[in-house]
Amino acid sequence: MRVAYNEQMAELANLLGEMAGLAGSAMERATQSLLQADLALSEQVITEYDRISELSATAEERAFALLALQAPVATDLRSVVSGIQIVADIDRMGALALHVAKIARRRHPNHVLPEEVNGYFAEMGRIAVALGAAAQEVLVSRDPERAARLRDEDEAMDDLHRHLFSVLMDREWKHGVAAAVDITLLGRFYERFADHAVEVGRRVIFLVTGKLPSDSDDEYGIASAPR
Amino acid sequence: MRVAYNEQMAELANLLGEMAGLAGSAMERATQSLLQADLALSEQVITEYDRISELSATAEERAFALLALQAPVATDLRSVVSGIQIVADIDRMGALALHVAKIARRRHPNHVLPEEVNGYFAEMGRIAVALGAAAQEVLVSRDPERAARLRDEDEAMDDLHRHLFSVLMDREWKHGVAAAVDITLLGRFYERFADHAVEVGRRVIFLVTGKLPSDSDDEYGIASAPR
């Protein structure tokens, strides 16, 4: 039983890592498609989301099978159930990359972003991809200290998100309401992507230590929007 | 064992139902605070979110204890694990009501909404509250047909969300970018609240039938934003 459990749990962890890797690449491509108005890249992200969806279903099925057949207890049980929770977070990361790509596609051949905010999205994209890679890493290493650092890295995202709002709200904004609406949604998508990566880290801390760190809710990003 | 399982599972279902009820009331009050610029109501929603958070932690702990002590199999196992997944959705519904209340508080004593969009938010609030109540109902009844209908009810939310975007994007919009940014975020919060209620329904269908209906991703709401 123990050998079978270990084997199946390792497979599940690898599957989750693979999903996090795909979500990270999706966000990388989505950001490129946004910055360069690259329709082929948008389409690729949109098509490839199906793969993340499929892997989510597979990962959930395997986790349920593992619970049913191996009846794990204690730490093992925690690992499997946390795995099921993590599937939902990574699937959502993929969906958020998909949403970015869809906005880029909808405005094609126009650029969604006025040039003055390109830098924000290049940087938010960079942080999102780094957080995706970090989530993938901790899913495999199960290093709780590394997992805890995802939260610090997310702070840079929150800062950017706050600054982005102040640019939008500035009286000097001259790109109109439609662009502002797109940018508001896009900013939210990047911020939520990062929050879900932090949540993966939190779940990894729980499955290793049995203690769940306090909530990684996106309160800060929202509360910090300009007055 | 069986008696203990049934008792503990009923407690868990009640707890989830209670949480859904609280999330629904929170959205009801948040909507009132938004429409009436009522600071006391905003504050109440913000304070009471802690209660939803606490219940989330309690529900998760109980579900883990149930798995560990009763080692349920087959349908019972599915019920408990689905319960853990549902906790995350309801907690998020509470957080989204909290975000609405925070925007209302941030703009107080001003109204967030120009009068011409009040009707949209009154109606989105009504649908959100109804979906919260329906989620609570199916958590207790476990009626898969009722659960499936949540999705149809969510379509009205998607329609409103789409219309709201067309109002924002209209050249006649004369309330400026700051109001448009708030309204974009608010629209998204209501839409996501509804999506999570649909997801609760989907999970109930799974725990009863063993089959997970296709995804309730918010694709429609986003894809349908104006071109």
XYZ file of C-alpha atoms in Angstrom:
454
model
C 0.000 0.000 0.000
C 2.687 2.409 1.066
C 4.697 1.961 -2.124
C 1.603 2.406 -4.253
C 0.637 5.494 -2.297
C 4.072 7.049 -2.699
C 4.118 6.344 -6.386
C 0.651 7.726 -7.017
C 1.254 10.757 -4.824
C 4.463 11.519 -6.733
C 2.504 11.280 -9.984
C -0.111 13.662 -8.636
C 2.568 16.147 -7.528
C 4.176 15.978 -10.961
C 0.843 16.550 -12.630
C 0.213 19.619 -10.469
C 3.712 20.880 -11.258
C 3.083 20.377 -14.964
C -0.188 22.293 -14.714
C 1.528 25.182 -12.912
C 4.173 25.206 -15.636
C 1.490 25.385 -18.328
C -0.331 28.182 -16.506
C 2.948 30.113 -16.272
C 3.714 29.695 -19.990
C 0.141 30.660 -20.820
C 0.528 33.905 -18.881
C 3.884 34.550 -20.532
C 2.376 34.173 -24.009
C -0.760 36.080 -23.070
C 1.396 38.994 -21.922
C 3.384 38.921 -25.168
C 0.184 38.810 -27.189
C -1.085 41.804 -25.226
C 2.085 43.867 -25.589
C 2.609 43.062 -29.254
C -1.001 42.666 -30.416
C 0.071 39.225 -31.621
C -3.063 37.377 -32.681
C -1.359 34.005 -33.222
C -0.085 34.038 -29.635
C -3.523 34.951 -28.277
C -5.040 32.090 -30.219
C -2.383 29.715 -28.916
C -3.165 30.594 -25.294
C -6.879 30.198 -25.947
C -6.423 26.795 -27.595
C -3.980 25.517 -25.009
C -6.257 26.311 -22.089
C -8.150 23.128 -22.962
C -5.036 21.194 -22.008
C -4.953 22.791 -18.546
C -8.650 21.988 -18.150
C -8.072 18.371 -19.124
C -5.168 18.033 -16.709
C -7.332 19.533 -13.955
C -9.949 16.863 -14.508
C -7.276 14.152 -14.616
C -5.585 15.411 -11.456
C -8.887 15.519 -9.568
C -9.806 12.023 -10.709
C -6.436 10.653 -9.665
C -6.651 12.317 -6.286
C -10.115 10.867 -5.700
C -8.888 7.432 -6.805
C -5.925 7.739 -4.463
C -8.230 8.555 -1.553
C -10.594 5.724 -2.402
C -8.027 3.002 -3.049
C -5.228 3.876 -0.641
C -7.296 5.391 2.174
C -4.348 7.523 3.289
C -4.263 8.914 6.825
C -2.609 11.826 8.623
C -0.022 13.649 6.518
C -0.752 11.547 3.456
C -4.419 12.372 3.638
C -3.595 16.055 3.993
C -1.369 15.886 0.921
C -4.035 14.401 -1.295
C -6.836 16.710 -0.209
C -4.543 19.737 -0.469
C -3.701 18.511 -3.962
C -7.381 18.669 -4.870
C -7.593 22.229 -3.565
C -4.461 23.191 -5.477
C -5.965 21.926 -8.739
C -8.666 24.603 -8.461
C -6.093 27.363 -7.961
C -3.917 26.341 -10.888
C -6.904 25.850 -13.153
C -7.958 29.383 -12.286
C -4.477 30.699 -13.094
C -4.830 29.162 -16.540
C -8.290 30.712 -16.940
C -6.933 34.157 -16.031
C -4.199 33.858 -18.672
C -6.967 32.870 -21.085
C -8.908 36.016 -20.207
C -5.864 38.192 -20.893
C -5.431 36.515 -24.272
C -9.110 37.015 -25.093
C -8.940 40.737 -24.451
C -5.850 40.942 -26.703
C -7.688 39.005 -29.417
C -10.846 41.086 -29.115
C -8.993 44.343 -29.810
C -6.751 42.962 -32.549
C -5.333 44.442 -34.803
C -5.395 47.359 -32.371
C -3.260 47.353 -29.270
C -5.263 47.121 -26.047
C -2.753 49.198 -24.122
C -1.776 52.817 -24.628
C 2.009 52.971 -24.739
C 2.329 54.631 -21.338
C 1.045 51.539 -19.497
C 2.994 48.924 -21.485
C 5.738 48.968 -18.861
C 3.268 48.118 -16.086
C 1.983 45.090 -17.919
C 5.432 43.927 -18.985
C 6.401 43.962 -15.306
C 3.144 42.454 -14.024
C 3.572 39.725 -16.630
C 7.138 39.105 -15.487
C 6.073 38.794 -11.842
C 3.136 36.550 -12.733
C 5.394 34.205 -14.703
C 7.937 34.152 -11.852
C 5.180 33.340 -9.358
C 3.911 30.567 -11.630
C 7.422 29.106 -11.788
C 7.795 29.418 -8.012
C 4.465 27.634 -7.495
C 5.646 24.853 -9.797
C 8.913 24.628 -7.863
C 7.293 24.343 -4.417
C 4.808 21.762 -5.654
C 7.770 19.519 -6.374
C 10.186 20.538 -3.582
C 7.520 21.011 -0.871
C 9.815 23.517 0.751
C 7.620 25.544 3.146
C 10.128 28.391 3.424
C 10.251 28.849 -0.311
C 6.455 28.593 -0.366
C 6.162 31.390 2.207
C 8.276 33.690 0.049
C 5.645 33.668 -2.709
C 3.679 36.056 -0.575
C 6.517 38.595 -0.473
C 6.901 38.364 -4.227
C 3.199 39.038 -4.598
C 3.659 42.394 -2.879
C 5.427 43.736 -5.940
C 2.325 42.810 -7.938
C 0.091 44.654 -5.495
C 2.305 47.738 -5.734
C 2.144 47.734 -9.514
C -1.588 47.212 -9.454
C -1.971 50.212 -7.136
C 0.210 52.403 -9.324
C -1.693 51.323 -12.391
C -4.916 52.554 -10.787
C -3.371 55.911 -10.029
C -2.382 56.251 -13.696
C -5.958 55.448 -14.767
C -7.516 57.830 -12.274
C -5.185 60.683 -13.148
C -6.893 63.692 -14.694
C -4.253 63.543 -17.408
C -5.580 60.181 -18.641
C -6.464 60.804 -22.252
C -7.125 57.348 -23.645
C -10.816 57.265 -22.858
C -13.112 55.027 -20.892
C -12.964 51.924 -23.109
C -9.204 51.562 -22.635
C -9.595 52.203 -18.906
C -12.182 49.416 -18.632
C -9.889 46.948 -20.430
C -6.949 47.933 -18.264
C -8.990 47.631 -15.065
C -9.969 44.085 -15.987
C -6.451 43.166 -17.108
C -4.926 44.531 -13.908
C -7.368 42.457 -11.922
C -6.508 39.311 -13.916
C -2.788 39.653 -13.223
C -3.373 40.379 -9.570
C -5.652 37.356 -9.158
C -3.180 35.126 -11.011
C -0.556 36.105 -8.437
C -3.001 35.567 -5.547
C -3.691 32.030 -6.715
C 0.051 31.301 -6.922
C 0.380 32.544 -3.322
C -2.544 30.302 -2.395
C -0.710 27.299 -3.892
C 2.234 28.189 -1.643
C -0.085 28.419 1.341
C -1.528 24.993 0.595
C 1.956 23.509 0.288
C 2.815 24.970 3.709
C -0.321 23.348 5.088
C 0.337 19.953 3.611
C 3.879 19.916 5.005
C 3.297 21.511 8.410
C -0.408 20.920 9.067
C -0.818 24.649 9.681
C -2.514 26.982 7.247
C -0.920 30.452 7.122
C -3.355 33.375 7.234
C -5.440 34.172 4.193
C -3.953 35.359 0.917
C -7.092 37.233 -0.025
C -6.641 40.060 -2.508
C -7.802 42.639 -0.002
C -4.682 44.719 -0.376
C -4.960 45.143 -4.106
C -8.499 46.344 -3.849
C -8.272 48.308 -0.636
C -5.348 50.180 -2.112
C -7.171 51.473 -5.155
C -7.020 55.254 -5.144
C -9.542 57.213 -3.107
C -19.034 4.469 12.377
C -21.930 4.943 10.010
C -24.026 6.823 12.529
C -21.098 9.051 13.452
C -20.395 9.697 9.786
C -23.986 10.643 9.050
C -24.136 12.956 12.019
C -20.865 14.692 11.203
C -21.698 14.944 7.512
C -25.061 16.540 8.350
C -23.233 19.032 10.570
C -20.828 19.845 7.759
C -23.698 20.348 5.291
C -25.445 22.659 7.755
C -22.284 24.624 8.269
C -21.879 25.056 4.495
C -25.527 26.096 4.245
C -25.015 28.636 7.032
C -21.965 30.032 5.243
C -23.888 30.381 1.974
C -26.647 32.164 3.898
C -24.130 34.597 5.387
C -22.523 35.232 1.988
C -25.988 35.966 0.540
C -26.869 38.417 3.346
C -23.458 40.034 2.971
C -24.098 40.644 -0.731
C -27.582 41.942 0.035
C -26.216 44.486 2.540
C -23.254 45.352 0.324
C -25.663 46.149 -2.513
C -27.788 48.336 -0.235
C -24.682 50.126 1.020
C -23.651 50.720 -2.589
C -27.035 51.999 -3.750
C -27.654 54.187 -0.706
C -24.063 55.174 0.169
C -24.828 53.744 3.617
C -21.571 53.672 5.557
C -22.927 51.707 8.514
C -24.033 48.890 6.214
C -20.635 48.831 4.453
C -18.920 48.596 7.820
C -21.230 45.790 8.875
C -20.395 43.715 5.794
C -16.684 44.336 6.341
C -16.849 43.324 10.014
C -19.025 40.296 9.403
C -16.726 38.836 6.772
C -14.549 37.634 9.644
C -17.401 35.335 10.636
C -17.470 33.749 7.159
C -13.696 33.311 7.321
C -13.930 31.642 10.722
C -16.659 29.300 9.529
C -14.534 28.429 6.473
C -11.680 27.385 8.731
C -14.053 25.428 10.975
C -15.715 23.681 8.033
C -12.359 22.684 6.556
C -11.126 21.367 9.892
C -14.279 19.340 10.398
C -14.081 17.890 6.909
C -10.446 16.868 7.439
C -11.361 15.345 10.820
C -14.212 13.459 9.202
C -11.889 12.038 6.561
C -9.270 11.111 9.132
C -11.566 9.543 11.731
C -14.316 7.981 9.626
C -12.283 7.068 6.538
C -15.396 7.318 4.340
C -15.464 5.559 0.977
C -17.317 5.913 -2.328
C -20.201 8.408 -2.181
C -19.398 9.432 1.381
C -15.823 10.217 0.463
C -17.001 12.264 -2.503
C -19.372 14.214 -0.246
C -16.661 15.192 2.195
C -14.070 16.179 -0.394
C -16.689 18.105 -2.384
C -17.555 19.843 0.881
C -13.956 21.022 1.173
C -14.063 22.369 -2.376
C -17.367 24.110 -1.704
C -15.894 25.893 1.325
C -13.486 27.716 -0.991
C -16.315 28.864 -3.284
C -18.512 30.171 -0.489
C -15.600 31.874 1.228
C -14.886 33.631 -2.049
C -18.528 34.728 -2.352
C -18.161 36.360 1.062
C -14.919 38.035 -0.019
C -16.594 39.440 -3.137
C -19.409 40.952 -1.044
C -16.658 42.418 1.145
C -15.019 44.008 -1.911
C -18.307 45.621 -2.945
C -18.722 47.027 0.567
C -15.163 48.353 0.534
C -15.696 50.266 -2.672
C -18.889 51.773 -1.207
C -16.976 52.752 1.951
C -14.054 54.208 0.019
C -16.275 56.665 -1.876
C -18.489 57.582 1.063
C -20.149 60.097 1.516
C -20.299 60.163 -2.280
C -22.261 57.587 -4.201
C -20.101 55.229 -6.254
C -22.717 54.883 -8.954
C -24.101 57.493 -11.322
C -27.865 57.272 -11.166
C -28.199 55.764 -14.633
C -26.520 52.496 -13.569
C -28.274 52.090 -10.207
C -30.876 49.869 -11.819
C -28.205 47.475 -13.119
C -26.691 47.022 -9.701
C -30.047 46.715 -7.961
C -30.834 43.867 -10.356
C -27.380 42.254 -10.217
C -27.637 42.391 -6.430
C -31.066 40.756 -6.540
C -29.805 37.928 -8.756
C -26.690 37.454 -6.612
C -28.777 37.169 -3.450
C -31.156 34.731 -5.145
C -28.213 32.605 -6.324
C -26.765 32.655 -2.801
C -30.106 31.449 -1.428
C -30.335 28.770 -4.130
C -26.803 27.582 -3.286
C -27.789 27.371 0.379
C -30.907 25.424 -0.556
C -29.120 22.817 -2.698
C -26.432 22.352 -0.055
C -29.164 21.115 2.248
C -31.535 19.412 -0.243
C -28.813 17.965 -2.493
C -31.277 18.118 -5.344
C -29.201 17.870 -8.547
C -31.979 19.246 -10.761
C -32.333 22.355 -8.635
C -28.535 22.626 -8.587
C -28.410 22.534 -12.403
C -30.877 25.424 -12.606
C -28.381 27.766 -10.910
C -26.601 27.928 -14.212
C -29.678 29.194 -16.045
C -30.218 31.824 -13.390
C -26.614 32.941 -13.820
C -27.352 33.768 -17.465
C -29.397 36.764 -16.368
C -26.319 37.995 -14.511
C -24.171 37.583 -17.609
C -26.708 39.527 -19.675
C -26.729 42.400 -17.205
C -22.954 42.395 -17.048
C -22.772 42.649 -20.826
C -25.278 45.487 -20.946
C -23.416 47.293 -18.210
C -20.273 47.221 -20.344
C -22.124 48.664 -23.291
C -23.312 51.554 -21.103
C -19.737 52.215 -19.969
C -18.313 52.041 -23.459
C -20.969 54.292 -24.930
C -19.656 57.594 -26.256
C -22.405 59.276 -24.262
C -20.813 58.155 -20.973
C -20.151 61.380 -19.125
C -19.196 60.253 -15.625
C -15.500 59.991 -16.254
C -12.879 57.294 -15.969
C -12.802 56.936 -12.169
C -16.486 55.945 -12.020
C -15.977 53.590 -14.976
C -13.102 51.850 -13.186
C -15.207 51.350 -10.033
C -18.135 50.070 -12.058
C -15.919 47.680 -14.027
C -14.618 46.160 -10.787
C -18.062 46.048 -9.205
C -19.577 44.359 -12.258
C -16.843 41.768 -12.114
C -17.455 41.140 -8.383
C -21.160 40.454 -8.922
C -20.474 38.234 -11.891
C -17.864 36.201 -10.001
C -20.181 35.899 -6.986
C -22.766 34.322 -9.284
C -20.139 32.053 -10.893
C -19.140 30.699 -7.501
C -22.784 29.983 -6.630
C -23.071 28.050 -9.911
C -19.888 26.202 -8.982
C -21.459 25.175 -5.658
C -24.368 23.755 -7.650
C -21.946 21.903 -9.900
C -20.184 20.379 -6.903
C -23.508 19.281 -5.420
C -24.349 17.576 -8.710
C -20.987 15.809 -8.554
C -21.361 14.649 -4.982
C -24.806 13.206 -5.709
C -24.227 11.736 -9.175
C -20.454 11.259 -9.336
C -20.419 13.259 -12.556
C -19.093 16.780 -12.803
C -21.050 18.956 -15.268
C -18.931 21.042 -17.648
C -17.093 24.062 -16.361
C -18.855 27.147 -15.029
C -15.993 29.391 -15.987
C -16.838 33.046 -16.448
C -15.844 32.991 -20.094
C -19.169 34.277 -21.251
C -19.132 37.398 -19.127
C -15.710 38.343 -20.375
C -15.969 37.185 -23.937
C -19.137 39.170 -24.285
C -17.640 42.503 -23.326
C -18.146 44.918 -26.198
C -15.738 44.933 -29.082
